[in-house]
Coordinates of C-alpha atoms and ligand atoms in Angstrom, one line a residue:
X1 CA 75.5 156.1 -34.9
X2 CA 72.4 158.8 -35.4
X3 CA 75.4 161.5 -34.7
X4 CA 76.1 160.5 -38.6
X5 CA 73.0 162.0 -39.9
X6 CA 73.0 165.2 -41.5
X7 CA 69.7 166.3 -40.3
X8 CA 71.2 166.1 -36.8
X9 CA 73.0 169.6 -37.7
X10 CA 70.7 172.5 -38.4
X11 CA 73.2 174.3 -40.5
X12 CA 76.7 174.2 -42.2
X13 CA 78.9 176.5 -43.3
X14 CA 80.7 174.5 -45.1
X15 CA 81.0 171.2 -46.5
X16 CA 83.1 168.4 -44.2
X17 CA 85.9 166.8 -45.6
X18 CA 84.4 163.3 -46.1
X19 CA 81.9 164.8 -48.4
X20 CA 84.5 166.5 -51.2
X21 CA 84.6 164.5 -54.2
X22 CA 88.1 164.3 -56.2
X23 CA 87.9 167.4 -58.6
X24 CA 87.3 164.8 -61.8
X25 CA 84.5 163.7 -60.3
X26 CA 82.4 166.7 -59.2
X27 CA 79.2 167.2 -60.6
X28 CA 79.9 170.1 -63.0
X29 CA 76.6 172.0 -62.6
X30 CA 77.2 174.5 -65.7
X31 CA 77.4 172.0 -68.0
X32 CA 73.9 170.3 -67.1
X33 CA 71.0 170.1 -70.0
X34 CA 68.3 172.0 -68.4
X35 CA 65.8 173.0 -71.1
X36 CA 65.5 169.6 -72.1
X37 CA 62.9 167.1 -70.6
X38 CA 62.4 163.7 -70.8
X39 CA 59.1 162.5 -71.9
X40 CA 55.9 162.7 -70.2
X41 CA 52.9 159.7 -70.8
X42 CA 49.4 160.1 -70.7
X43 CA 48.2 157.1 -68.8
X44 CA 44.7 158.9 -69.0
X45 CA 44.5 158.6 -72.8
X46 CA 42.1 156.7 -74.9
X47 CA 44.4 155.7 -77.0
X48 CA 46.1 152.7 -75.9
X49 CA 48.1 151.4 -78.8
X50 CA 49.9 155.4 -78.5
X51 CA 50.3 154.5 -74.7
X52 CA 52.6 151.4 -75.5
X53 CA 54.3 153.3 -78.5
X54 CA 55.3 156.2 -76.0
X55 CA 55.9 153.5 -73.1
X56 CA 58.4 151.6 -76.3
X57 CA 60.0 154.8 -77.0
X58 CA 61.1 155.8 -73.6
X59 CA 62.1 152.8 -72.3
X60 CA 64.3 152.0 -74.9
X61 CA 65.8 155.6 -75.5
X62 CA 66.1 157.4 -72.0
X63 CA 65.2 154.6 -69.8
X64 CA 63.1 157.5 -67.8
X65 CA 59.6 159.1 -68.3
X66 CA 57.1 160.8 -66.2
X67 CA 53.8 159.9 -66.1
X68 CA 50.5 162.0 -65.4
X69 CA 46.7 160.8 -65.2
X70 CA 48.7 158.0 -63.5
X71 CA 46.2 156.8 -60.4
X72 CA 47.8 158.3 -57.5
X73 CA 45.7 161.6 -56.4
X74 CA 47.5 164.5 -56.4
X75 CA 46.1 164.6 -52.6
X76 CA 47.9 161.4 -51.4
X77 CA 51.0 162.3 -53.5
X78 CA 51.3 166.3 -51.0
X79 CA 50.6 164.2 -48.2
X80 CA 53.8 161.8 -48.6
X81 CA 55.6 164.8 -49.1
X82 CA 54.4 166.6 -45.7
X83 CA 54.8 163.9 -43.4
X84 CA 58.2 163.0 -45.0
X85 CA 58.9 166.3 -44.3
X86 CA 57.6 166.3 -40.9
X87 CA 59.8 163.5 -40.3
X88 CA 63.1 164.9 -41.1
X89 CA 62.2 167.8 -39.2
X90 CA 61.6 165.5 -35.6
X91 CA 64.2 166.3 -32.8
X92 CA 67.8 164.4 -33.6
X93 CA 67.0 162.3 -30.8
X94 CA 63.4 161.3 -31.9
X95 CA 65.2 160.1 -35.7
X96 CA 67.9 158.4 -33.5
X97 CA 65.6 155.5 -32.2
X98 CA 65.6 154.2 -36.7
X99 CA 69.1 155.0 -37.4
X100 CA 71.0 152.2 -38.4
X101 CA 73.9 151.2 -41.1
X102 CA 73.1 147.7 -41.9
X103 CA 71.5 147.6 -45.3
X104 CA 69.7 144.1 -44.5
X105 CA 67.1 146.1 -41.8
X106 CA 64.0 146.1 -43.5
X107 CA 63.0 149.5 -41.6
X108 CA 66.1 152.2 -40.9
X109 CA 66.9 155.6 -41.2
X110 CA 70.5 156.2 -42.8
X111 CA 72.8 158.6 -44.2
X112 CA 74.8 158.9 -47.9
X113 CA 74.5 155.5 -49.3
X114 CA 76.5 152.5 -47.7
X115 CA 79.0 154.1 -45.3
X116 CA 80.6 151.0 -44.5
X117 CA 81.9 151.0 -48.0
X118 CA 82.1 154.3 -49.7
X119 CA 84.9 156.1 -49.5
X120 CA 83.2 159.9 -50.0
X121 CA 79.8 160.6 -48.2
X122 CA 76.9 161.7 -50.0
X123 CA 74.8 164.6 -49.1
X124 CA 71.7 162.7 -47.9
X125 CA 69.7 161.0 -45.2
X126 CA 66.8 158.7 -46.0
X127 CA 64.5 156.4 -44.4
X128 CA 64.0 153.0 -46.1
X129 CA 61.3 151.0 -45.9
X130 CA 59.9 147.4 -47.0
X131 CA 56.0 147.9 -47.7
X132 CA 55.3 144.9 -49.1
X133 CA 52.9 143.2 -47.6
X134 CA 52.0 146.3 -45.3
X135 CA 50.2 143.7 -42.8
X136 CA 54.1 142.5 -41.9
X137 CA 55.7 145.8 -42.0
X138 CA 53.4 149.1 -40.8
X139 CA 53.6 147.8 -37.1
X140 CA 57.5 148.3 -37.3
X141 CA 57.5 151.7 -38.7
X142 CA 57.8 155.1 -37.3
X143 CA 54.8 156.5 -35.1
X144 CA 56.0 159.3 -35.5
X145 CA 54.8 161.6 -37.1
X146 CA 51.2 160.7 -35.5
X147 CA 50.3 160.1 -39.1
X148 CA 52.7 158.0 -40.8
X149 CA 51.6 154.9 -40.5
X150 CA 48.1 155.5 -42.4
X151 CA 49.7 158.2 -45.2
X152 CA 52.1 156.2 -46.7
X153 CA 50.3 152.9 -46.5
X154 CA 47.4 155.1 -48.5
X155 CA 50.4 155.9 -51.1
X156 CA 52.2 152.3 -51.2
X157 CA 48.9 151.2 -52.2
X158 CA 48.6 153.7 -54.8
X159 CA 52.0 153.7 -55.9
X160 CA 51.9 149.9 -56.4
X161 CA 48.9 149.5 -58.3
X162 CA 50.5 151.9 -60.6
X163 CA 53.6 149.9 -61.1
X164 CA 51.2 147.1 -62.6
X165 CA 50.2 148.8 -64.8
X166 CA 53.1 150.0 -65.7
X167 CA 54.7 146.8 -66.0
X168 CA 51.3 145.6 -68.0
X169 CA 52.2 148.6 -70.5
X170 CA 55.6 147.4 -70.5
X171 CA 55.2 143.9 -71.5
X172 CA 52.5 145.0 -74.3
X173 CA 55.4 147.3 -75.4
X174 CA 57.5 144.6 -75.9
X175 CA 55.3 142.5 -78.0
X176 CA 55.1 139.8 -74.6
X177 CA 51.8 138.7 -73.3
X178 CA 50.3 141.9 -71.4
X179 CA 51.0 139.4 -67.7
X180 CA 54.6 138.3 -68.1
X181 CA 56.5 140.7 -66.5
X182 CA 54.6 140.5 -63.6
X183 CA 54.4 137.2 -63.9
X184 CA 58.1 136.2 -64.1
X185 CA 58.9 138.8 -61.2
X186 CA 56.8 136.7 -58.9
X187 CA 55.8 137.8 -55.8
X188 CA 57.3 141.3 -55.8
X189 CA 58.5 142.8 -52.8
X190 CA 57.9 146.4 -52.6
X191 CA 60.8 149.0 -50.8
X192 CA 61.1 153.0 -50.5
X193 CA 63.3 155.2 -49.7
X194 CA 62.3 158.9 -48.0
X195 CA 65.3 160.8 -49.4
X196 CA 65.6 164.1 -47.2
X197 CA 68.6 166.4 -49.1
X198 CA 69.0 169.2 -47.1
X199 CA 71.1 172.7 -47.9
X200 CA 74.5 172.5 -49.1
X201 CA 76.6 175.5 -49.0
X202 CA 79.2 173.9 -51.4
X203 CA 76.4 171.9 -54.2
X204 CA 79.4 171.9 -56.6
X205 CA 81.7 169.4 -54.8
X206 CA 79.4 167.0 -53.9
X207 CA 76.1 164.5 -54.7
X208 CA 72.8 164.1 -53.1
X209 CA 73.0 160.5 -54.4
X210 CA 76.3 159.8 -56.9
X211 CA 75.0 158.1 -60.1
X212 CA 73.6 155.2 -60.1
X213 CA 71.5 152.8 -61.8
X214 CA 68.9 151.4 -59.4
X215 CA 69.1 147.7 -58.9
X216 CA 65.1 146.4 -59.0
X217 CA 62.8 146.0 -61.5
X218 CA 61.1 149.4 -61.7
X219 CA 61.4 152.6 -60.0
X220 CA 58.8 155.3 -59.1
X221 CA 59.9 158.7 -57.5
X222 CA 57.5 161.4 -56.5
X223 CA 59.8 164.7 -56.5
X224 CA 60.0 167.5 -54.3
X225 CA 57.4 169.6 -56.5
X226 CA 59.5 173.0 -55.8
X227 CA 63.0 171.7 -55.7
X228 CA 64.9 170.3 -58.4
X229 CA 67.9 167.7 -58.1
X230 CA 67.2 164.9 -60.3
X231 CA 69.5 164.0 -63.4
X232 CA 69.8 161.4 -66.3
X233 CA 72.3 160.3 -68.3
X234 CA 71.6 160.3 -71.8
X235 CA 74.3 160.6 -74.6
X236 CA 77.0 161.3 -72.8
X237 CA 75.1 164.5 -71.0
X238 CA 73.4 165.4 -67.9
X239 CA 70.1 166.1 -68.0
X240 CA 68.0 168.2 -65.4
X241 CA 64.6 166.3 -64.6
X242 CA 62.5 169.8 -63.5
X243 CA 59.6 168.4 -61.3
X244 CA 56.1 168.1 -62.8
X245 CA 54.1 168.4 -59.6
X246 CA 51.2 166.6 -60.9
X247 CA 53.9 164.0 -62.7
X248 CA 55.6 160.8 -61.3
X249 CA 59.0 160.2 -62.6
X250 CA 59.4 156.5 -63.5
X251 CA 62.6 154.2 -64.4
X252 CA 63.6 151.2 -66.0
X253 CA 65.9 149.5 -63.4
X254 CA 68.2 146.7 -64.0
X255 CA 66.5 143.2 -63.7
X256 CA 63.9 145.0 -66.7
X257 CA 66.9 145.9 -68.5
X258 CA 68.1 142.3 -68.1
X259 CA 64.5 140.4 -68.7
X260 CA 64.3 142.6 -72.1
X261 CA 67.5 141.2 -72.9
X262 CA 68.7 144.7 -73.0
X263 CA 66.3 146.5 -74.8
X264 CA 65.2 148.8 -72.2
X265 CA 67.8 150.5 -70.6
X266 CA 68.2 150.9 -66.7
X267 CA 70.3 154.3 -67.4
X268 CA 72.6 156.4 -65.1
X269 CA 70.7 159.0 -62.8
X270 CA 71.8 161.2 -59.8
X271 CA 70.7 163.7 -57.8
X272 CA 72.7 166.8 -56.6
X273 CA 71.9 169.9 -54.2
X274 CA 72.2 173.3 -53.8
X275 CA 72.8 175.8 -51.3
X276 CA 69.3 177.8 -51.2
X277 CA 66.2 174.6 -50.3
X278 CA 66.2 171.2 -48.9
X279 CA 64.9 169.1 -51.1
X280 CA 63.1 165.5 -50.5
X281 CA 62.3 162.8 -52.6
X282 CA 59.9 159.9 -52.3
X283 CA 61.5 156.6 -54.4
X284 CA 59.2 153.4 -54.3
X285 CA 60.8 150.2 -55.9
X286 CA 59.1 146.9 -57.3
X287 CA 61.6 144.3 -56.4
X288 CA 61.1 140.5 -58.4
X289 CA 60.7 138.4 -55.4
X290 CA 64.4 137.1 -53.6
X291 CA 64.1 133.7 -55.5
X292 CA 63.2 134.7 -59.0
X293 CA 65.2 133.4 -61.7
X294 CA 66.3 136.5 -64.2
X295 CA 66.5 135.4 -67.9
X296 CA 64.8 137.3 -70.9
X297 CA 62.3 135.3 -72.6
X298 CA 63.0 133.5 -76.1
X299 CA 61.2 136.0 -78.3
X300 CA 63.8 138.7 -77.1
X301 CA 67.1 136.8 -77.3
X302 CA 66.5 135.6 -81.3
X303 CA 67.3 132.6 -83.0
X304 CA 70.2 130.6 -81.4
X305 CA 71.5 133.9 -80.1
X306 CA 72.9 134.3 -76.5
X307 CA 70.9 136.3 -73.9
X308 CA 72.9 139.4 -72.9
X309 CA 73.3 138.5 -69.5
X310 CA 73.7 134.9 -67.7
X311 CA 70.8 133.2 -65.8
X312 CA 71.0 134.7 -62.3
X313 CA 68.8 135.2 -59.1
X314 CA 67.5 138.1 -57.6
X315 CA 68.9 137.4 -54.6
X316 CA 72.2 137.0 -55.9
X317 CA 72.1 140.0 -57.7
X318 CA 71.1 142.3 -54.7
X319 CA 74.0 140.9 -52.5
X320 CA 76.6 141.7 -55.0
X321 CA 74.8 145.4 -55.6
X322 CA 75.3 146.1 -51.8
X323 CA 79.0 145.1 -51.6
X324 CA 80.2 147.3 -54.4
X325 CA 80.8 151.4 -54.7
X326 CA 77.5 152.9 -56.3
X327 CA 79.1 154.4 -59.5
X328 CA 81.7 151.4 -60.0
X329 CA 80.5 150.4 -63.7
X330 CA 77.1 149.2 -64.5
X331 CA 76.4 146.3 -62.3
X332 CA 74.7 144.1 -65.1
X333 CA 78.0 144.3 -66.7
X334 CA 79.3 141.7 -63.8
X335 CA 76.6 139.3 -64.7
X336 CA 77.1 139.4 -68.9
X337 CA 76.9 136.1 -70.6
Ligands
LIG401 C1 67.0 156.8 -55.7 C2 67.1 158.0 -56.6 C3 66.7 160.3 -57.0 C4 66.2 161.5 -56.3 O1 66.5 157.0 -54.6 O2 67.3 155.7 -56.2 O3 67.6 157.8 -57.7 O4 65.9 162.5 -57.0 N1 66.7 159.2 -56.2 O5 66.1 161.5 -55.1
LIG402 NI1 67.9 155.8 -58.2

């Protein structure tokens, strides 16, 4: 029911109970790394061969990078922001036509994560989306705002170009034909989720979005430019991901973790909130088609050594990543070999 939404209150004064996480469990916001950053790529360099090193690097240490000179005009990038904005801000009963709790619709606005199985809510509404092909989906999304429809078509375009390349840079990286990643994810499907994040008055006993690690083959988030939220796991340690409003924030998710026989890493991530700005996000994922077989090529397992994980389908995969809690343990670790 739309009544779920957090966007359907304008403001709380506190947090509700179903939101409070178990004190070992709260997001410790002092002890966050926020100096650090994790590396940015040039994708407008001449220099290819320092493209693929970089690419190498952060894939197989943080699992996360940003990327600038990436494709995507900053223009497109302000104007996914705006009308996701302008969307979270429609009347309750406008948003109330797309709300739904049943992660199998291909268009729905929602709330926290997967309320039918969590036990604590998160502080969050999105909008997810599938986008691939656009002919198919476009007609069933909002019309509302007026200019939805034609903005974020514009950036799926954009944003999935990019993840070729991406995914061309990534293969290189690994020494594999510049295709096969693309290749072996056949006919990717293409989803995103509009996460809307709005004021918390109690940031410190909750999650925008508990960790995670995000299920697909590759992940590309445009952040809120002025807000930051976004956090990786690396070493044992939180660490803040400040926004780069020219940058987009890329990561390694599972099934690349899995086809690089665990070389690249599909690391822990999270966002939180806080109690001055809202904050939205814009996550597209490349998804290997529902029938694609996951296994890492030879080259990557080594002589008469076992691949890291079994054989499995995507589509296997994604069922058993909607039944379970989103920070049980890894959920590669279900499909080791
Ligand atoms: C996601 C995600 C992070 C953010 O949607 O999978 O990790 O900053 N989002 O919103
Ligand atoms: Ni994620």
């Amino acid at each position: 029911m739309a009544d779920q939404l957090l966007s359907a209150v304008s403001d709380y004064a506190s947090i509700p109970e179903g939101y409070v996480r178990p004190e070992s469990q709260r997001p410790r916001l002092n002890e966050v790394i926020r100096g650090a950053n994790i590396p940015t790529v040039d994708l407008g360099s001449e220099d290819e061969p320092q493209i693929i090193a970089q690419v190498a690097d952060a894939c197989r240490s943080f699992g996360f990078f940003q990327v600038v000179n990436h494709g995507v005009p900053l223009e497109s990038m302000q104007k996914m922001m705006a009308v996701a904005s302008e969307f979270f801000r429609l009347p309750p009963e406008e948003k109330a036509k797309h709300y739904s709790d049943d992660p199998a619709k291909k268009m729905r606005l929602s709330t926290s994560f997967n309320i039918k199985k969590e036990t604590v809510r998160n502080w969050r509404d999105y909008l997810r989306l599938h986008c691939y092909p656009l002919e198919e989906f476009v007609p069933g999304w909002p019309s509302n705002p007026a200019s939805f429809r034609d903005v974020v078509s514009t950036y799926c375009r954009e944003v999935r170009r990019l993840g070729f390349r991406l995914l061309r840079a990534i293969s290189l990286s690994l020494e594999l034909e510049e295709g096969y990643m693309a290749k072996v994810l056949g006919e990717q499907e293409q989803h995103m989720a509009v996460n809307y994040y709005p004021k918390c008055p109690e940031p410190e006993l909750t999650y925008g979005l508990q960790a995670h690690t995000d299920p697909n083959a590759l992940t590309i988030l445009l952040q809120d430019p002025n807000v930051a939220g976004l956090q990786v796991l690396k070493d044992g340690k939180w660490i803040a991901v400040n926004p780069q409003p020219d940058a987009l924030v890329i990561n390694i998710g599972d099934q690349l973790q899995a086809l690089s026989n665990g070389r690249y890493r599909s690391v822990w991530h999270r966002a939180v909130v806080n109690s001055d700005r809202e904050r939205m996000s814009v996550a597209s994922f490349l998804c290997p088609s529902n029938s694609v077989v996951i296994s890492p090529p030879e080259k990557l397992v080594g002589d008469g050594a076992r691949p890291v994980y079994r054989t499995y389908t995507y589509d296997e995969y994604y069922k058993k990543f909607w039944t379970r809690n989103l920070d049980d343990d890894h959920c590669l670790e279900l499909f080791e070999s």
